[in-house]
Amino acid sequence: YDFCFDKPSGTWRRWVDLTEDVPIGEDAAYSSIIVPTVDTIRYTFLIDTLVTHGKNFCFVGPTGTGKTAYIKRHISHLADETEGSTWSYLFMNFSAQTSANQTQDVVDGKLDKRRKGVFGPPIGKKMVVFVDDLNMPQVEEYGAQPPIELLRQSMDYDGWYDRKELTFRKIVDVKFCAAMGPPGGGRNNVTNRYLRHYSLVCASAF
């Protein structure tokens, strides 16, 4: 795992040789500084590959392993700093109090109407929705987590129902990525019916 295959040269190279030494900007916020290590390079490579190819992915690992920082930094860089970018993004934080209706309203608020019954990001763009602390929502009496069931519906059926008009809203060009800690201490187990939609990446402790 210390090496990756470099297509242009047809050889194996060390991960650390793939990055250039970039000095940290003097005005950089302390919380935004990420020191490149073999781990950060590998995670960033995976995030880049999965986002570019339109795959849903989920980072799982203990608190403080930088899951949120890596994903947020890379996705916002893709959308904001790449010239003529075709990406837009939405960052959401789940908590124990998050409801399915709140989740639906946040996502719907960022989508434009493409044509009757079809919604998506502005034309020509693709949207990445990043859900942090995915497994925080409270489990209801029948064992489900409503916000997660809503997201699962959108992945299973490419959309959800408009609560006012009771018509199906088809959602296009939207992909999900998520981060969560292991279950325990307020975090819950996430149903396998939902996790099957994700490529799971384990972020190990330093």
CSV table of C-alpha atoms in Angstrom, one decimal:
chain,number,residue,atom,x,y,z
A,1,TYR,CA,0.0,0.0,0.0
A,2,ASP,CA,3.0,2.3,0.0
A,3,PHE,CA,3.1,2.3,-3.8
A,4,CYS,CA,0.7,3.2,-6.6
A,5,PHE,CA,0.9,2.4,-10.3
A,6,ASP,CA,1.8,5.4,-12.4
A,7,LYS,CA,0.1,5.0,-15.8
A,8,PRO,CA,2.1,7.5,-17.9
A,9,SER,CA,5.5,5.9,-17.0
A,10,GLY,CA,4.2,2.4,-16.6
A,11,THR,CA,6.1,2.0,-13.3
A,12,TRP,CA,5.3,1.7,-9.6
A,13,ARG,CA,5.9,4.9,-7.6
A,14,ARG,CA,5.7,5.8,-3.9
A,15,TRP,CA,2.7,7.8,-3.0
A,16,VAL,CA,4.8,10.5,-1.4
A,17,ASP,CA,6.5,11.2,-4.8
A,18,LEU,CA,3.2,12.2,-6.3
A,19,THR,CA,2.9,15.5,-4.5
A,20,GLU,CA,5.0,18.7,-5.0
A,21,ASP,CA,6.2,20.5,-1.9
A,22,VAL,CA,3.9,23.5,-1.6
A,23,PRO,CA,4.7,26.0,1.2
A,24,ILE,CA,1.8,26.7,3.6
A,25,GLY,CA,0.4,30.2,2.9
A,26,GLU,CA,1.2,32.8,5.6
A,27,ASP,CA,-2.5,33.7,5.9
A,28,ALA,CA,-3.8,30.1,6.0
A,29,ALA,CA,-6.3,29.5,8.8
A,30,TYR,CA,-4.8,27.0,11.3
A,31,SER,CA,-7.8,24.7,11.0
A,32,SER,CA,-7.4,24.4,7.2
A,33,ILE,CA,-3.7,23.4,7.2
A,34,ILE,CA,-3.2,19.7,6.2
A,35,VAL,CA,0.4,18.4,6.3
A,36,PRO,CA,0.8,16.0,3.4
A,37,THR,CA,1.6,12.5,4.6
A,38,VAL,CA,1.3,9.2,2.8
A,39,ASP,CA,-2.2,8.8,4.3
A,40,THR,CA,-3.5,12.2,3.3
A,41,ILE,CA,-2.2,11.6,-0.3
A,42,ARG,CA,-3.9,8.2,-0.5
A,43,TYR,CA,-7.3,9.5,0.9
A,44,THR,CA,-7.2,12.5,-1.5
A,45,PHE,CA,-6.5,10.3,-4.4
A,46,LEU,CA,-9.4,8.0,-3.5
A,47,ILE,CA,-11.8,11.0,-3.0
A,48,ASP,CA,-10.7,12.5,-6.4
A,49,THR,CA,-11.2,9.2,-8.2
A,50,LEU,CA,-14.6,8.5,-6.7
A,51,VAL,CA,-16.0,12.0,-7.2
A,52,THR,CA,-14.7,12.2,-10.8
A,53,HIS,CA,-16.3,8.9,-11.7
A,54,GLY,CA,-19.6,9.8,-10.0
A,55,LYS,CA,-19.5,7.1,-7.2
A,56,ASN,CA,-21.0,7.5,-3.8
A,57,PHE,CA,-18.5,7.0,-1.0
A,58,CYS,CA,-18.3,7.0,2.8
A,59,PHE,CA,-15.3,7.5,5.0
A,60,VAL,CA,-15.5,5.7,8.4
A,61,GLY,CA,-13.0,6.1,11.2
A,62,PRO,CA,-12.5,7.4,14.7
A,63,THR,CA,-12.8,11.1,15.6
A,64,GLY,CA,-9.8,13.2,14.7
A,65,THR,CA,-8.6,11.3,11.6
A,66,GLY,CA,-9.4,14.2,9.3
A,67,LYS,CA,-12.2,12.6,7.4
A,68,THR,CA,-14.3,15.7,7.2
A,69,ALA,CA,-11.3,18.0,6.5
A,70,TYR,CA,-10.1,15.9,3.5
A,71,ILE,CA,-13.5,15.6,1.9
A,72,LYS,CA,-14.5,19.2,2.4
A,73,ARG,CA,-11.2,20.6,1.2
A,74,HIS,CA,-11.1,18.5,-1.9
A,75,ILE,CA,-14.7,19.0,-3.0
A,76,SER,CA,-14.7,22.8,-2.4
A,77,HIS,CA,-11.4,22.9,-4.3
A,78,LEU,CA,-12.9,21.1,-7.2
A,79,ALA,CA,-15.9,23.4,-7.3
A,80,ASP,CA,-14.4,26.8,-6.4
A,81,GLU,CA,-10.8,26.8,-7.6
A,82,THR,CA,-10.9,24.8,-10.8
A,83,GLU,CA,-11.5,27.0,-13.8
A,84,GLY,CA,-14.8,26.3,-15.6
A,85,SER,CA,-15.7,23.8,-12.9
A,86,THR,CA,-18.7,21.6,-13.6
A,87,TRP,CA,-19.2,20.9,-9.9
A,88,SER,CA,-21.3,22.4,-7.2
A,89,TYR,CA,-21.6,21.1,-3.6
A,90,LEU,CA,-23.7,21.0,-0.5
A,91,PHE,CA,-22.4,20.3,3.0
A,92,MET,CA,-24.8,18.9,5.6
A,93,ASN,CA,-24.2,18.0,9.2
A,94,PHE,CA,-26.4,15.3,10.8
A,95,SER,CA,-27.2,15.5,14.5
A,96,ALA,CA,-29.4,13.4,16.8
A,97,GLN,CA,-32.2,15.9,16.2
A,98,THR,CA,-32.1,16.0,12.3
A,99,SER,CA,-35.4,15.0,10.8
A,100,ALA,CA,-36.2,13.7,7.3
A,101,ASN,CA,-38.2,16.8,6.5
A,102,GLN,CA,-35.2,19.1,7.3
A,103,THR,CA,-32.9,17.0,5.2
A,104,GLN,CA,-35.3,17.1,2.2
A,105,ASP,CA,-35.8,20.8,2.5
A,106,VAL,CA,-32.0,21.5,2.6
A,107,VAL,CA,-31.3,19.4,-0.5
A,108,ASP,CA,-34.4,20.7,-2.4
A,109,GLY,CA,-33.4,24.3,-1.6
A,110,LYS,CA,-30.2,23.8,-3.7
A,111,LEU,CA,-31.9,22.2,-6.7
A,112,ASP,CA,-33.3,23.9,-9.8
A,113,LYS,CA,-36.3,22.7,-11.8
A,114,ARG,CA,-35.0,21.2,-15.1
A,115,ARG,CA,-38.4,20.3,-16.5
A,116,LYS,CA,-41.7,19.0,-15.1
A,117,GLY,CA,-41.0,16.7,-12.2
A,118,VAL,CA,-37.2,16.7,-12.8
A,119,PHE,CA,-34.8,18.6,-10.5
A,120,GLY,CA,-31.0,19.0,-10.4
A,121,PRO,CA,-28.2,21.4,-9.9
A,122,PRO,CA,-27.8,24.3,-12.4
A,123,ILE,CA,-27.6,23.0,-16.0
A,124,GLY,CA,-24.2,21.8,-16.9
A,125,LYS,CA,-23.2,21.1,-13.3
A,126,LYS,CA,-23.1,18.0,-11.1
A,127,MET,CA,-23.6,18.3,-7.4
A,128,VAL,CA,-21.9,16.4,-4.6
A,129,VAL,CA,-23.8,16.3,-1.3
A,130,PHE,CA,-21.5,15.7,1.7
A,131,VAL,CA,-23.2,14.4,4.8
A,132,ASP,CA,-21.1,14.6,7.9
A,133,ASP,CA,-21.8,12.4,11.0
A,134,LEU,CA,-24.1,10.3,8.9
A,135,ASN,CA,-25.0,7.9,11.7
A,136,MET,CA,-26.0,10.5,14.3
A,137,PRO,CA,-29.8,10.7,13.7
A,138,GLN,CA,-31.9,9.2,16.4
A,139,VAL,CA,-33.3,5.7,15.9
A,140,GLU,CA,-37.2,5.8,15.9
A,141,GLU,CA,-39.4,3.2,17.6
A,142,TYR,CA,-39.3,0.8,14.6
A,143,GLY,CA,-35.5,0.9,14.4
A,144,ALA,CA,-35.1,3.2,11.4
A,145,GLN,CA,-33.4,6.6,11.1
A,146,PRO,CA,-35.8,8.7,9.0
A,147,PRO,CA,-33.2,11.1,7.4
A,148,ILE,CA,-31.1,8.0,6.3
A,149,GLU,CA,-34.2,6.3,4.9
A,150,LEU,CA,-35.0,9.4,2.9
A,151,LEU,CA,-31.5,9.5,1.4
A,152,ARG,CA,-31.8,5.8,0.7
A,153,GLN,CA,-35.0,6.4,-1.2
A,154,SER,CA,-33.3,9.0,-3.3
A,155,MET,CA,-30.5,6.5,-4.2
A,156,ASP,CA,-32.8,3.6,-4.8
A,157,TYR,CA,-35.4,5.5,-6.9
A,158,ASP,CA,-33.5,8.6,-8.0
A,159,GLY,CA,-35.8,11.0,-6.1
A,160,TRP,CA,-38.4,11.5,-3.5
A,161,TYR,CA,-42.0,12.9,-3.1
A,162,ASP,CA,-42.9,16.6,-3.0
A,163,ARG,CA,-44.7,16.9,0.4
A,164,LYS,CA,-47.0,19.7,-0.7
A,165,GLU,CA,-48.0,18.5,-4.2
A,166,LEU,CA,-47.6,14.8,-3.5
A,167,THR,CA,-45.9,14.3,-6.8
A,168,PHE,CA,-42.6,12.4,-7.4
A,169,ARG,CA,-39.5,14.7,-7.8
A,170,LYS,CA,-36.9,13.0,-9.9
A,171,ILE,CA,-33.4,14.1,-8.9
A,172,VAL,CA,-30.6,14.0,-11.5
A,173,ASP,CA,-26.8,14.8,-11.4
A,174,VAL,CA,-26.6,14.5,-7.6
A,175,LYS,CA,-24.1,12.2,-5.9
A,176,PHE,CA,-23.7,11.6,-2.1
A,177,CYS,CA,-20.6,11.2,0.0
A,178,ALA,CA,-20.5,10.8,3.8
A,179,ALA,CA,-18.3,10.5,6.8
A,180,MET,CA,-19.1,8.9,10.1
A,181,GLY,CA,-17.4,7.5,13.3
A,182,PRO,CA,-17.8,3.9,14.5
A,183,PRO,CA,-21.1,3.2,16.3
A,184,GLY,CA,-21.3,4.0,20.0
A,185,GLY,CA,-21.6,7.2,22.1
A,186,GLY,CA,-24.7,8.6,20.4
A,187,ARG,CA,-23.7,7.2,17.0
A,188,ASN,CA,-25.8,4.3,15.6
A,189,ASN,CA,-25.5,1.4,13.3
A,190,VAL,CA,-26.5,2.3,9.7
A,191,THR,CA,-28.6,-0.1,7.8
A,192,ASN,CA,-26.9,-2.3,5.2
A,193,ARG,CA,-29.6,-1.5,2.7
A,194,TYR,CA,-28.3,2.0,2.7
A,195,LEU,CA,-24.5,1.3,3.1
A,196,ARG,CA,-24.6,-0.9,0.0
A,197,HIS,CA,-24.8,2.2,-2.1
A,198,TYR,CA,-21.4,3.4,-0.9
A,199,SER,CA,-17.8,2.6,-1.5
A,200,LEU,CA,-16.6,2.4,2.1
A,201,VAL,CA,-13.1,3.8,2.9
A,202,CYS,CA,-11.6,3.2,6.4
A,203,ALA,CA,-9.7,6.2,7.8
A,204,SER,CA,-7.3,4.8,10.3
A,205,ALA,CA,-6.1,6.6,13.4
A,206,PHE,CA,-2.7,8.3,13.1
